[in-house]
Amino acid sequence: MNQEKVDKIIDRYSAKEGKGILIQLLLDIQNEFNWLPGEAIVQISERLQVPVSQIYRIASFYKVMSLAPIGRHLIQVCLGTACHVRGGPKILDKVEECLKIKTDETTSDMKFTVRRVNCLGCCALGPVMVVDNDYHGKITTVKVKEILESYD
Amino acid sequence: MARIKSTAELEEQRQEILSKRDPDKSRIAICSGTGCLALGCDRVISAFKEEIKRQGLEDKVDIKETGCPGFCEKGTIVVIYPEGIYYLQVQPEDVPEIVSETIKGKKVVDHLLYTDPSTGAKAIHESQIAFYKNQKRLLIGNNIKIDPKNIEDYLALDGYRALAKALFEMTPEQVIEEVKESNLRGRGGAGFPAGRKWETCRNASGEPKYVIVNCDEGDPGAFMDRALMEGNPHSILEGLIIGAYAVGSHEGFIYVRQEYPLAVENVGIAIEQAREYGFLGENILGSGFDFEVEVHRGAGAFVSGESSALMTAIEGRVGEPRPKYIHTTISGVWEKPSNLNNVETWANIPLIINNGAEWFKSIGTEGSKGTKILSLVGKVNNTGLVEVPMGITLRDIIFKIGGGIPGGKKFKAVQTGGPSGGIIPEQYLDSPVDFDELAKLGSIMGSGGMVVMDEDTCMVDIARFFIDFLCDESCGKCVPCREGLDQMRGILNDIVAGKGEEEDIELLEEIGETMSNFSLCALGTTAANPVLTTIRYFGDDYEAHIKEKRCPALVCKDLIAYYIDQKKCIACMLCLNNCPVDAIEGEKGKIHVIDQSKCNKCGTCYDVCPPKVGAVKKISGEPVPPPPPEEERKIKREKGEKEGD
């Protein structure tokens, strides 16, 4: 983690201190590091004079925020209604089985993290799985393995 | 760009933009909404850029990356203007042909046109495609004509004319009166009349007042707000500024989910450009009215889309709802009067101001005016965004626009309104779609998600799916919602596992009633709807699970079994090689057999068995046929017959 980077992000909001910046700030940290490192939370707490507990409350409430480091590739399997009726749960099962981890876990080599999401809004392509920023649509259980193998 | 300071200057600016544009010049519009992006439209776009360059046509053709025109099923969508030729499912390989044939040769490329599945007729223009023909696209119709990152495109289509009209020709009270008269109802779900909300907010004491756009579109299976925010952000912004003027607000928020990165980006650009042109900031268009807006990203919580929760999140706190004994229009963000409307509601405002309440009222039904954008998804042929006049029947939406159910399957139900909505069976397909009629059926309009389900969908499983979703998303603040959902989930898990008991249905109904009556916010009061409506309309599905331990739709894992039909198996090894738990035994030329004790029912064998073979069978509620005796497992081939591979 880079203290300077965190400081820079906090600086972006310095003009608006006290006006509901905490969630936006944490989102920026999340986007920068892909998770919310504990040191960053302490740093924010000290600079903004906000209790650590309050920051954790937010960080643990929101789905986008992660309190644990995630793997190099983030896999999001859509289980929105449309994907559900088109077999999304089977895709998630297959991903879990291939990687031998459960949802919200990371492989021990830090390569993949698996999450389920509740609709990515590209229902026409269901079932959908997104790896990093690549959308894989209309996938079958057979394709899952191929897709996973294409990442290193 | 100097800020525009009067209506006259605005019209001058518009004329200047239009004069720079040659209506006869070739233009290639390519959808770059999230749906088409997922299908690889970025590769199509770069292919066009390259090809245009290669053929030396840079001066003769414009390429426009536009918002979503709705027909996601057939993406990537490319429209060639001025002819308006609609090409579907365009791949990068098709690009040279389009440029040579259509742009240069003015000929239509037949194989990229829409083909009517029943008549085989080709459609060249949007108006000839069944999916579009029965729609009324007032809000999303412009998406394909606009590059959302370029304000000039919006201005060229009369953009911000309504704002000028409101600011210079109407008092705030007249604006409110017009919106009230139009009977525009909130598109976010509750259908509360927007004009009345505005009036309450205007009359509330306390300064400053806030106006808010709710684009925290969390309903799974709904993406109409995203398409508008991504594709035509200025229409929302214009509506918001008019609303701010009407309620007397000078500060606004646009709340967008972080999960919609393109929407966040495009609305950010739109705000910057609007500020530059003088539609935001101080002294807007020289009228003396000041208004500023900022984007607030949502961090992934379904419940934060509820208005009071959303306002708490804007304050930087955890987005949980609060009791609304005092409406947010009176005490909202930082306890100040705050007027929140959904994206689609705001986008309707410029139309109403430009065309008048009478015009708006001429569309729709008695109680619900105007159009509604629906996202038509699930087991339907033409998936996508559909904008229809209120009052159209479910049947027309699903069969005329949606093209019916794929694979010759039978329609079973349609789920409307997201997790708070309900499930509507076939006998009500002729019901008109509006706020009140859907409520009568036990469902809601909600934000307009419409998930079609066919005979392969298990209603108990769907109910469990929604309850599971809501368990996850309930903030846990009030007991009926938190505990009720958890108990429901337990009961439904038992039922789908074949451990249901006869009194479970009654218990589910009792819990549902308690939740509806006593939960704190709309999430809790409507959370039981999916369960209650499935019980009401598909009681047989529940009975089969509970009494016969059978899943009629063959979905619930614990109640189904897979086996291989010995008469059909060609011993091709496909299922055997793909089975993740090595539950299939056999070899080339020897009929395969599934070991039921090892099978984890993942369905891979069923998926990989070629449809023309169809040897893997799924059953429920009946015993698995015994495997063939060893001596009958050898496949005898006729001479010359090829072995399956």
PDB file of N, CA and C in Angstrom, chain B residues 65-144:
ATOM      1  N   GLU B  65     -20.595   6.723 -32.050  1.00  0.00           N
ATOM      2  CA  GLU B  65     -20.780   5.691 -31.023  1.00  0.00           C
ATOM      3  C   GLU B  65     -21.944   6.122 -30.158  1.00  0.00           C
ATOM      4  N   THR B  66     -23.029   5.393 -30.216  1.00  0.00           N
ATOM      5  CA  THR B  66     -24.269   5.872 -29.606  1.00  0.00           C
ATOM      6  C   THR B  66     -24.673   5.070 -28.377  1.00  0.00           C
ATOM      7  N   GLY B  67     -25.797   5.487 -27.811  1.00  0.00           N
ATOM      8  CA  GLY B  67     -26.390   4.756 -26.690  1.00  0.00           C
ATOM      9  C   GLY B  67     -27.167   3.561 -27.198  1.00  0.00           C
ATOM     10  N   CYS B  68     -27.836   2.897 -26.275  1.00  0.00           N
ATOM     11  CA  CYS B  68     -28.480   1.612 -26.555  1.00  0.00           C
ATOM     12  C   CYS B  68     -29.852   1.786 -27.198  1.00  0.00           C
ATOM     13  N   PRO B  69     -30.071   1.245 -28.397  1.00  0.00           N
ATOM     14  CA  PRO B  69     -31.394   1.316 -29.002  1.00  0.00           C
ATOM     15  C   PRO B  69     -32.319   0.188 -28.547  1.00  0.00           C
ATOM     16  N   GLY B  70     -31.855  -0.674 -27.675  1.00  0.00           N
ATOM     17  CA  GLY B  70     -32.754  -1.611 -27.007  1.00  0.00           C
ATOM     18  C   GLY B  70     -32.767  -3.049 -27.467  1.00  0.00           C
ATOM     19  N   PHE B  71     -32.377  -3.298 -28.719  1.00  0.00           N
ATOM     20  CA  PHE B  71     -32.537  -4.668 -29.224  1.00  0.00           C
ATOM     21  C   PHE B  71     -31.282  -5.488 -28.903  1.00  0.00           C
ATOM     22  N   CYS B  72     -31.030  -5.670 -27.611  1.00  0.00           N
ATOM     23  CA  CYS B  72     -29.774  -6.273 -27.150  1.00  0.00           C
ATOM     24  C   CYS B  72     -29.562  -7.685 -27.693  1.00  0.00           C
ATOM     25  N   GLU B  73     -30.672  -8.377 -27.912  1.00  0.00           N
ATOM     26  CA  GLU B  73     -30.568  -9.757 -28.382  1.00  0.00           C
ATOM     27  C   GLU B  73     -29.774  -9.836 -29.687  1.00  0.00           C
ATOM     28  N   LYS B  74     -29.886  -8.771 -30.492  1.00  0.00           N
ATOM     29  CA  LYS B  74     -29.294  -8.812 -31.829  1.00  0.00           C
ATOM     30  C   LYS B  74     -28.072  -7.905 -31.966  1.00  0.00           C
ATOM     31  N   GLY B  75     -27.430  -7.577 -30.844  1.00  0.00           N
ATOM     32  CA  GLY B  75     -26.243  -6.722 -30.906  1.00  0.00           C
ATOM     33  C   GLY B  75     -25.097  -7.444 -31.582  1.00  0.00           C
ATOM     34  N   THR B  76     -24.133  -6.755 -32.061  1.00  0.00           N
ATOM     35  CA  THR B  76     -23.966  -5.318 -32.125  1.00  0.00           C
ATOM     36  C   THR B  76     -24.845  -4.715 -33.227  1.00  0.00           C
ATOM     37  N   ILE B  77     -25.527  -3.633 -32.855  1.00  0.00           N
ATOM     38  CA  ILE B  77     -26.440  -2.981 -33.785  1.00  0.00           C
ATOM     39  C   ILE B  77     -25.727  -1.831 -34.489  1.00  0.00           C
ATOM     40  N   VAL B  78     -25.862  -1.799 -35.803  1.00  0.00           N
ATOM     41  CA  VAL B  78     -25.259  -0.733 -36.606  1.00  0.00           C
ATOM     42  C   VAL B  78     -26.348  -0.166 -37.511  1.00  0.00           C
ATOM     43  N   VAL B  79     -26.505   1.157 -37.490  1.00  0.00           N
ATOM     44  CA  VAL B  79     -27.504   1.782 -38.359  1.00  0.00           C
ATOM     45  C   VAL B  79     -26.792   2.746 -39.302  1.00  0.00           C
ATOM     46  N   ILE B  80     -27.098   2.605 -40.577  1.00  0.00           N
ATOM     47  CA  ILE B  80     -26.478   3.464 -41.585  1.00  0.00           C
ATOM     48  C   ILE B  80     -27.464   4.569 -41.970  1.00  0.00           C
ATOM     49  N   TYR B  81     -27.045   5.811 -41.742  1.00  0.00           N
ATOM     50  CA  TYR B  81     -27.849   6.962 -42.131  1.00  0.00           C
ATOM     51  C   TYR B  81     -27.214   7.616 -43.361  1.00  0.00           C
ATOM     52  N   PRO B  82     -27.928   8.394 -44.132  1.00  0.00           N
ATOM     53  CA  PRO B  82     -29.303   8.851 -43.948  1.00  0.00           C
ATOM     54  C   PRO B  82     -30.373   7.812 -44.307  1.00  0.00           C
ATOM     55  N   GLU B  83     -29.966   6.667 -44.858  1.00  0.00           N
ATOM     56  CA  GLU B  83     -30.989   5.714 -45.312  1.00  0.00           C
ATOM     57  C   GLU B  83     -31.731   5.056 -44.148  1.00  0.00           C
ATOM     58  N   GLY B  84     -31.075   4.957 -42.998  1.00  0.00           N
ATOM     59  CA  GLY B  84     -31.692   4.286 -41.851  1.00  0.00           C
ATOM     60  C   GLY B  84     -31.709   2.779 -41.987  1.00  0.00           C
ATOM     61  N   ILE B  85     -30.637   2.240 -42.542  1.00  0.00           N
ATOM     62  CA  ILE B  85     -30.579   0.778 -42.723  1.00  0.00           C
ATOM     63  C   ILE B  85     -30.105   0.120 -41.429  1.00  0.00           C
ATOM     64  N   TYR B  86     -30.874  -0.816 -40.976  1.00  0.00           N
ATOM     65  CA  TYR B  86     -30.627  -1.439 -39.675  1.00  0.00           C
ATOM     66  C   TYR B  86     -29.894  -2.762 -39.836  1.00  0.00           C
ATOM     67  N   TYR B  87     -28.645  -2.814 -39.401  1.00  0.00           N
ATOM     68  CA  TYR B  87     -27.902  -4.072 -39.445  1.00  0.00           C
ATOM     69  C   TYR B  87     -27.778  -4.655 -38.047  1.00  0.00           C
ATOM     70  N   LEU B  88     -28.013  -5.956 -37.958  1.00  0.00           N
ATOM     71  CA  LEU B  88     -28.000  -6.618 -36.650  1.00  0.00           C
ATOM     72  C   LEU B  88     -26.885  -7.656 -36.578  1.00  0.00           C
ATOM     73  N   GLN B  89     -26.494  -7.955 -35.347  1.00  0.00           N
ATOM     74  CA  GLN B  89     -25.454  -8.950 -35.075  1.00  0.00           C
ATOM     75  C   GLN B  89     -24.226  -8.743 -35.951  1.00  0.00           C
ATOM     76  N   VAL B  90     -23.782  -7.504 -36.002  1.00  0.00           N
ATOM     77  CA  VAL B  90     -22.640  -7.179 -36.853  1.00  0.00           C
ATOM     78  C   VAL B  90     -21.343  -7.607 -36.164  1.00  0.00           C
ATOM     79  N   GLN B  91     -20.516  -8.284 -36.914  1.00  0.00           N
ATOM     80  CA  GLN B  91     -19.206  -8.717 -36.429  1.00  0.00           C
ATOM     81  C   GLN B  91     -18.131  -7.909 -37.160  1.00  0.00           C
ATOM     82  N   PRO B  92     -16.926  -7.823 -36.583  1.00  0.00           N
ATOM     83  CA  PRO B  92     -15.870  -7.068 -37.264  1.00  0.00           C
ATOM     84  C   PRO B  92     -15.653  -7.550 -38.711  1.00  0.00           C
ATOM     85  N   GLU B  93     -15.843  -8.851 -38.971  1.00  0.00           N
ATOM     86  CA  GLU B  93     -15.636  -9.382 -40.323  1.00  0.00           C
ATOM     87  C   GLU B  93     -16.631  -8.806 -41.332  1.00  0.00           C
ATOM     88  N   ASP B  94     -17.788  -8.339 -40.832  1.00  0.00           N
ATOM     89  CA  ASP B  94     -18.804  -7.817 -41.756  1.00  0.00           C
ATOM     90  C   ASP B  94     -18.502  -6.390 -42.217  1.00  0.00           C
ATOM     91  N   VAL B  95     -17.571  -5.751 -41.503  1.00  0.00           N
ATOM     92  CA  VAL B  95     -17.375  -4.320 -41.713  1.00  0.00           C
ATOM     93  C   VAL B  95     -16.944  -3.952 -43.146  1.00  0.00           C
ATOM     94  N   PRO B  96     -15.924  -4.614 -43.723  1.00  0.00           N
ATOM     95  CA  PRO B  96     -15.526  -4.237 -45.093  1.00  0.00           C
ATOM     96  C   PRO B  96     -16.695  -4.328 -46.079  1.00  0.00           C
ATOM     97  N   GLU B  97     -17.513  -5.343 -45.902  1.00  0.00           N
ATOM     98  CA  GLU B  97     -18.665  -5.514 -46.802  1.00  0.00           C
ATOM     99  C   GLU B  97     -19.640  -4.345 -46.648  1.00  0.00           C
ATOM    100  N   ILE B  98     -19.915  -3.946 -45.424  1.00  0.00           N
ATOM    101  CA  ILE B  98     -20.850  -2.835 -45.200  1.00  0.00           C
ATOM    102  C   ILE B  98     -20.309  -1.561 -45.837  1.00  0.00           C
ATOM    103  N   VAL B  99     -19.022  -1.312 -45.646  1.00  0.00           N
ATOM    104  CA  VAL B  99     -18.446  -0.078 -46.183  1.00  0.00           C
ATOM    105  C   VAL B  99     -18.484  -0.109 -47.717  1.00  0.00           C
ATOM    106  N   SER B 100     -18.068  -1.214 -48.312  1.00  0.00           N
ATOM    107  CA  SER B 100     -18.042  -1.271 -49.778  1.00  0.00           C
ATOM    108  C   SER B 100     -19.445  -1.274 -50.361  1.00  0.00           C
ATOM    109  N   GLU B 101     -20.296  -2.127 -49.797  1.00  0.00           N
ATOM    110  CA  GLU B 101     -21.622  -2.291 -50.407  1.00  0.00           C
ATOM    111  C   GLU B 101     -22.552  -1.120 -50.088  1.00  0.00           C
ATOM    112  N   THR B 102     -22.677  -0.813 -48.804  1.00  0.00           N
ATOM    113  CA  THR B 102     -23.702   0.148 -48.411  1.00  0.00           C
ATOM    114  C   THR B 102     -23.219   1.590 -48.483  1.00  0.00           C
ATOM    115  N   ILE B 103     -22.053   1.844 -47.905  1.00  0.00           N
ATOM    116  CA  ILE B 103     -21.587   3.232 -47.881  1.00  0.00           C
ATOM    117  C   ILE B 103     -21.197   3.679 -49.293  1.00  0.00           C
ATOM    118  N   LYS B 104     -20.429   2.840 -49.973  1.00  0.00           N
ATOM    119  CA  LYS B 104     -19.986   3.239 -51.308  1.00  0.00           C
ATOM    120  C   LYS B 104     -21.017   2.897 -52.373  1.00  0.00           C
ATOM    121  N   GLY B 105     -21.501   1.662 -52.337  1.00  0.00           N
ATOM    122  CA  GLY B 105     -22.351   1.191 -53.427  1.00  0.00           C
ATOM    123  C   GLY B 105     -23.837   1.472 -53.238  1.00  0.00           C
ATOM    124  N   LYS B 106     -24.204   1.990 -52.032  1.00  0.00           N
ATOM    125  CA  LYS B 106     -25.615   2.285 -51.738  1.00  0.00           C
ATOM    126  C   LYS B 106     -26.506   1.053 -51.903  1.00  0.00           C
ATOM    127  N   LYS B 107     -25.928  -0.100 -51.595  1.00  0.00           N
ATOM    128  CA  LYS B 107     -26.726  -1.327 -51.668  1.00  0.00           C
ATOM    129  C   LYS B 107     -26.878  -1.908 -50.275  1.00  0.00           C
ATOM    130  N   VAL B 108     -27.926  -2.672 -50.084  1.00  0.00           N
ATOM    131  CA  VAL B 108     -28.188  -3.250 -48.765  1.00  0.00           C
ATOM    132  C   VAL B 108     -27.513  -4.615 -48.663  1.00  0.00           C
ATOM    133  N   VAL B 109     -26.891  -4.874 -47.517  1.00  0.00           N
ATOM    134  CA  VAL B 109     -26.287  -6.190 -47.293  1.00  0.00           C
ATOM    135  C   VAL B 109     -27.357  -7.096 -46.669  1.00  0.00           C
ATOM    136  N   ASP B 110     -27.882  -7.966 -47.472  1.00  0.00           N
ATOM    137  CA  ASP B 110     -29.050  -8.750 -47.066  1.00  0.00           C
ATOM    138  C   ASP B 110     -28.867  -9.591 -45.802  1.00  0.00           C
ATOM    139  N   HIS B 111     -27.705 -10.233 -45.708  1.00  0.00           N
ATOM    140  CA  HIS B 111     -27.577 -11.211 -44.621  1.00  0.00           C
ATOM    141  C   HIS B 111     -27.443 -10.575 -43.239  1.00  0.00           C
ATOM    142  N   LEU B 112     -27.311  -9.239 -43.191  1.00  0.00           N
ATOM    143  CA  LEU B 112     -27.228  -8.594 -41.876  1.00  0.00           C
ATOM    144  C   LEU B 112     -28.558  -7.957 -41.463  1.00  0.00           C
ATOM    145  N   LEU B 113     -29.559  -8.121 -42.304  1.00  0.00           N
ATOM    146  CA  LEU B 113     -30.857  -7.530 -41.986  1.00  0.00           C
ATOM    147  C   LEU B 113     -31.632  -8.428 -41.034  1.00  0.00           C
ATOM    148  N   TYR B 114     -32.643  -7.843 -40.402  1.00  0.00           N
ATOM    149  CA  TYR B 114     -33.520  -8.623 -39.550  1.00  0.00           C
ATOM    150  C   TYR B 114     -34.415  -9.505 -40.423  1.00  0.00           C
ATOM    151  N   THR B 115     -34.502 -10.765 -40.063  1.00  0.00           N
ATOM    152  CA  THR B 115     -35.373 -11.682 -40.794  1.00  0.00           C
ATOM    153  C   THR B 115     -36.517 -12.080 -39.886  1.00  0.00           C
ATOM    154  N   ASP B 116     -37.721 -11.852 -40.343  1.00  0.00           N
ATOM    155  CA  ASP B 116     -38.869 -12.238 -39.528  1.00  0.00           C
ATOM    156  C   ASP B 116     -38.906 -13.761 -39.425  1.00  0.00           C
ATOM    157  N   PRO B 117     -38.880 -14.295 -38.193  1.00  0.00           N
ATOM    158  CA  PRO B 117     -38.777 -15.756 -38.057  1.00  0.00           C
ATOM    159  C   PRO B 117     -39.997 -16.499 -38.614  1.00  0.00           C
ATOM    160  N   SER B 118     -41.155 -15.854 -38.637  1.00  0.00           N
ATOM    161  CA  SER B 118     -42.326 -16.592 -39.122  1.00  0.00           C
ATOM    162  C   SER B 118     -42.506 -16.470 -40.631  1.00  0.00           C
ATOM    163  N   THR B 119     -42.257 -15.274 -41.185  1.00  0.00           N
ATOM    164  CA  THR B 119     -42.496 -15.108 -42.626  1.00  0.00           C
ATOM    165  C   THR B 119     -41.216 -15.187 -43.460  1.00  0.00           C
ATOM    166  N   GLY B 120     -40.066 -15.003 -42.793  1.00  0.00           N
ATOM    167  CA  GLY B 120     -38.809 -15.011 -43.529  1.00  0.00           C
ATOM    168  C   GLY B 120     -38.539 -13.701 -44.247  1.00  0.00           C
ATOM    169  N   ALA B 121     -39.436 -12.716 -44.064  1.00  0.00           N
ATOM    170  CA  ALA B 121     -39.261 -11.434 -44.742  1.00  0.00           C
ATOM    171  C   ALA B 121     -38.128 -10.650 -44.104  1.00  0.00           C
ATOM    172  N   LYS B 122     -37.388  -9.925 -44.942  1.00  0.00           N
ATOM    173  CA  LYS B 122     -36.289  -9.105 -44.450  1.00  0.00           C
ATOM    174  C   LYS B 122     -36.790  -7.699 -44.130  1.00  0.00           C
ATOM    175  N   ALA B 123     -36.240  -7.105 -43.087  1.00  0.00           N
ATOM    176  CA  ALA B 123     -36.625  -5.745 -42.725  1.00  0.00           C
ATOM    177  C   ALA B 123     -35.414  -4.842 -42.859  1.00  0.00           C
ATOM    178  N   ILE B 124     -35.593  -3.740 -43.585  1.00  0.00           N
ATOM    179  CA  ILE B 124     -34.465  -2.833 -43.789  1.00  0.00           C
ATOM    180  C   ILE B 124     -34.455  -1.749 -42.703  1.00  0.00           C
ATOM    181  N   HIS B 125     -35.641  -1.220 -42.399  1.00  0.00           N
ATOM    182  CA  HIS B 125     -35.714  -0.100 -41.470  1.00  0.00           C
ATOM    183  C   HIS B 125     -36.273  -0.529 -40.123  1.00  0.00           C
ATOM    184  N   GLU B 126     -35.962   0.298 -39.119  1.00  0.00           N
ATOM    185  CA  GLU B 126     -36.438   0.054 -37.766  1.00  0.00           C
ATOM    186  C   GLU B 126     -37.949  -0.201 -37.741  1.00  0.00           C
ATOM    187  N   SER B 127     -38.688   0.625 -38.506  1.00  0.00           N
ATOM    188  CA  SER B 127     -40.145   0.544 -38.442  1.00  0.00           C
ATOM    189  C   SER B 127     -40.690  -0.767 -39.001  1.00  0.00           C
ATOM    190  N   GLN B 128     -39.832  -1.538 -39.682  1.00  0.00           N
ATOM    191  CA  GLN B 128     -40.321  -2.799 -40.257  1.00  0.00           C
ATOM    192  C   GLN B 128     -40.021  -3.996 -39.340  1.00  0.00           C
ATOM    193  N   ILE B 129     -39.224  -3.753 -38.306  1.00  0.00           N
ATOM    194  CA  ILE B 129     -38.843  -4.858 -37.425  1.00  0.00           C
ATOM    195  C   ILE B 129     -39.915  -5.036 -36.351  1.00  0.00           C
ATOM    196  N   ALA B 130     -40.403  -6.254 -36.220  1.00  0.00           N
ATOM    197  CA  ALA B 130     -41.512  -6.518 -35.299  1.00  0.00           C
ATOM    198  C   ALA B 130     -41.210  -6.011 -33.895  1.00  0.00           C
ATOM    199  N   PHE B 131     -39.978  -6.164 -33.471  1.00  0.00           N
ATOM    200  CA  PHE B 131     -39.589  -5.745 -32.131  1.00  0.00           C
ATOM    201  C   PHE B 131     -39.853  -4.255 -31.918  1.00  0.00           C
ATOM    202  N   TYR B 132     -39.590  -3.451 -32.932  1.00  0.00           N
ATOM    203  CA  TYR B 132     -39.758  -1.998 -32.804  1.00  0.00           C
ATOM    204  C   TYR B 132     -41.159  -1.517 -33.188  1.00  0.00           C
ATOM    205  N   LYS B 133     -41.766  -2.241 -34.145  1.00  0.00           N
ATOM    206  CA  LYS B 133     -43.015  -1.782 -34.741  1.00  0.00           C
ATOM    207  C   LYS B 133     -44.087  -1.477 -33.697  1.00  0.00           C
ATOM    208  N   ASN B 134     -44.160  -2.291 -32.663  1.00  0.00           N
ATOM    209  CA  ASN B 134     -45.234  -2.134 -31.688  1.00  0.00           C
ATOM    210  C   ASN B 134     -44.844  -1.302 -30.468  1.00  0.00           C
ATOM    211  N   GLN B 135     -43.724  -0.617 -30.564  1.00  0.00           N
ATOM    212  CA  GLN B 135     -43.298   0.213 -29.447  1.00  0.00           C
ATOM    213  C   GLN B 135     -43.645   1.683 -29.695  1.00  0.00           C
ATOM    214  N   LYS B 136     -43.529   2.460 -28.637  1.00  0.00           N
ATOM    215  CA  LYS B 136     -43.665   3.912 -28.772  1.00  0.00           C
ATOM    216  C   LYS B 136     -42.471   4.503 -28.046  1.00  0.00           C
ATOM    217  N   ARG B 137     -41.446   4.849 -28.816  1.00  0.00           N
ATOM    218  CA  ARG B 137     -40.152   5.136 -28.205  1.00  0.00           C
ATOM    219  C   ARG B 137     -39.875   6.631 -28.068  1.00  0.00           C
ATOM    220  N   LEU B 138     -40.536   7.229 -27.058  1.00  0.00           N
ATOM    221  CA  LEU B 138     -40.372   8.663 -26.836  1.00  0.00           C
ATOM    222  C   LEU B 138     -39.084   8.959 -26.085  1.00  0.00           C
ATOM    223  N   LEU B 139     -38.706   8.046 -25.206  1.00  0.00           N
ATOM    224  CA  LEU B 139     -37.554   8.310 -24.341  1.00  0.00           C
ATOM    225  C   LEU B 139     -36.271   7.685 -24.872  1.00  0.00           C
ATOM    226  N   ILE B 140     -36.347   6.433 -25.332  1.00  0.00           N
ATOM    227  CA  ILE B 140     -35.105   5.802 -25.778  1.00  0.00           C
ATOM    228  C   ILE B 140     -34.937   5.852 -27.291  1.00  0.00           C
ATOM    229  N   GLY B 141     -35.949   6.382 -27.991  1.00  0.00           N
ATOM    230  CA  GLY B 141     -35.889   6.420 -29.442  1.00  0.00           C
ATOM    231  C   GLY B 141     -34.696   7.205 -29.980  1.00  0.00           C
ATOM    232  N   ASN B 142     -34.274   8.219 -29.221  1.00  0.00           N
ATOM    233  CA  ASN B 142     -33.171   9.052 -29.696  1.00  0.00           C
ATOM    234  C   ASN B 142     -31.801   8.456 -29.418  1.00  0.00           C
ATOM    235  N   ASN B 143     -31.758   7.391 -28.622  1.00  0.00           N
ATOM    236  CA  ASN B 143     -30.450   6.862 -28.213  1.00  0.00           C
ATOM    237  C   ASN B 143     -29.521   6.570 -29.385  1.00  0.00           C
ATOM    238  N   ILE B 144     -30.074   6.019 -30.459  1.00  0.00           N
ATOM    239  CA  ILE B 144     -29.226   5.620 -31.590  1.00  0.00           C
ATOM    240  C   ILE B 144     -28.779   6.839 -32.407  1.00  0.00           C
TER     241      ILE B 144
END
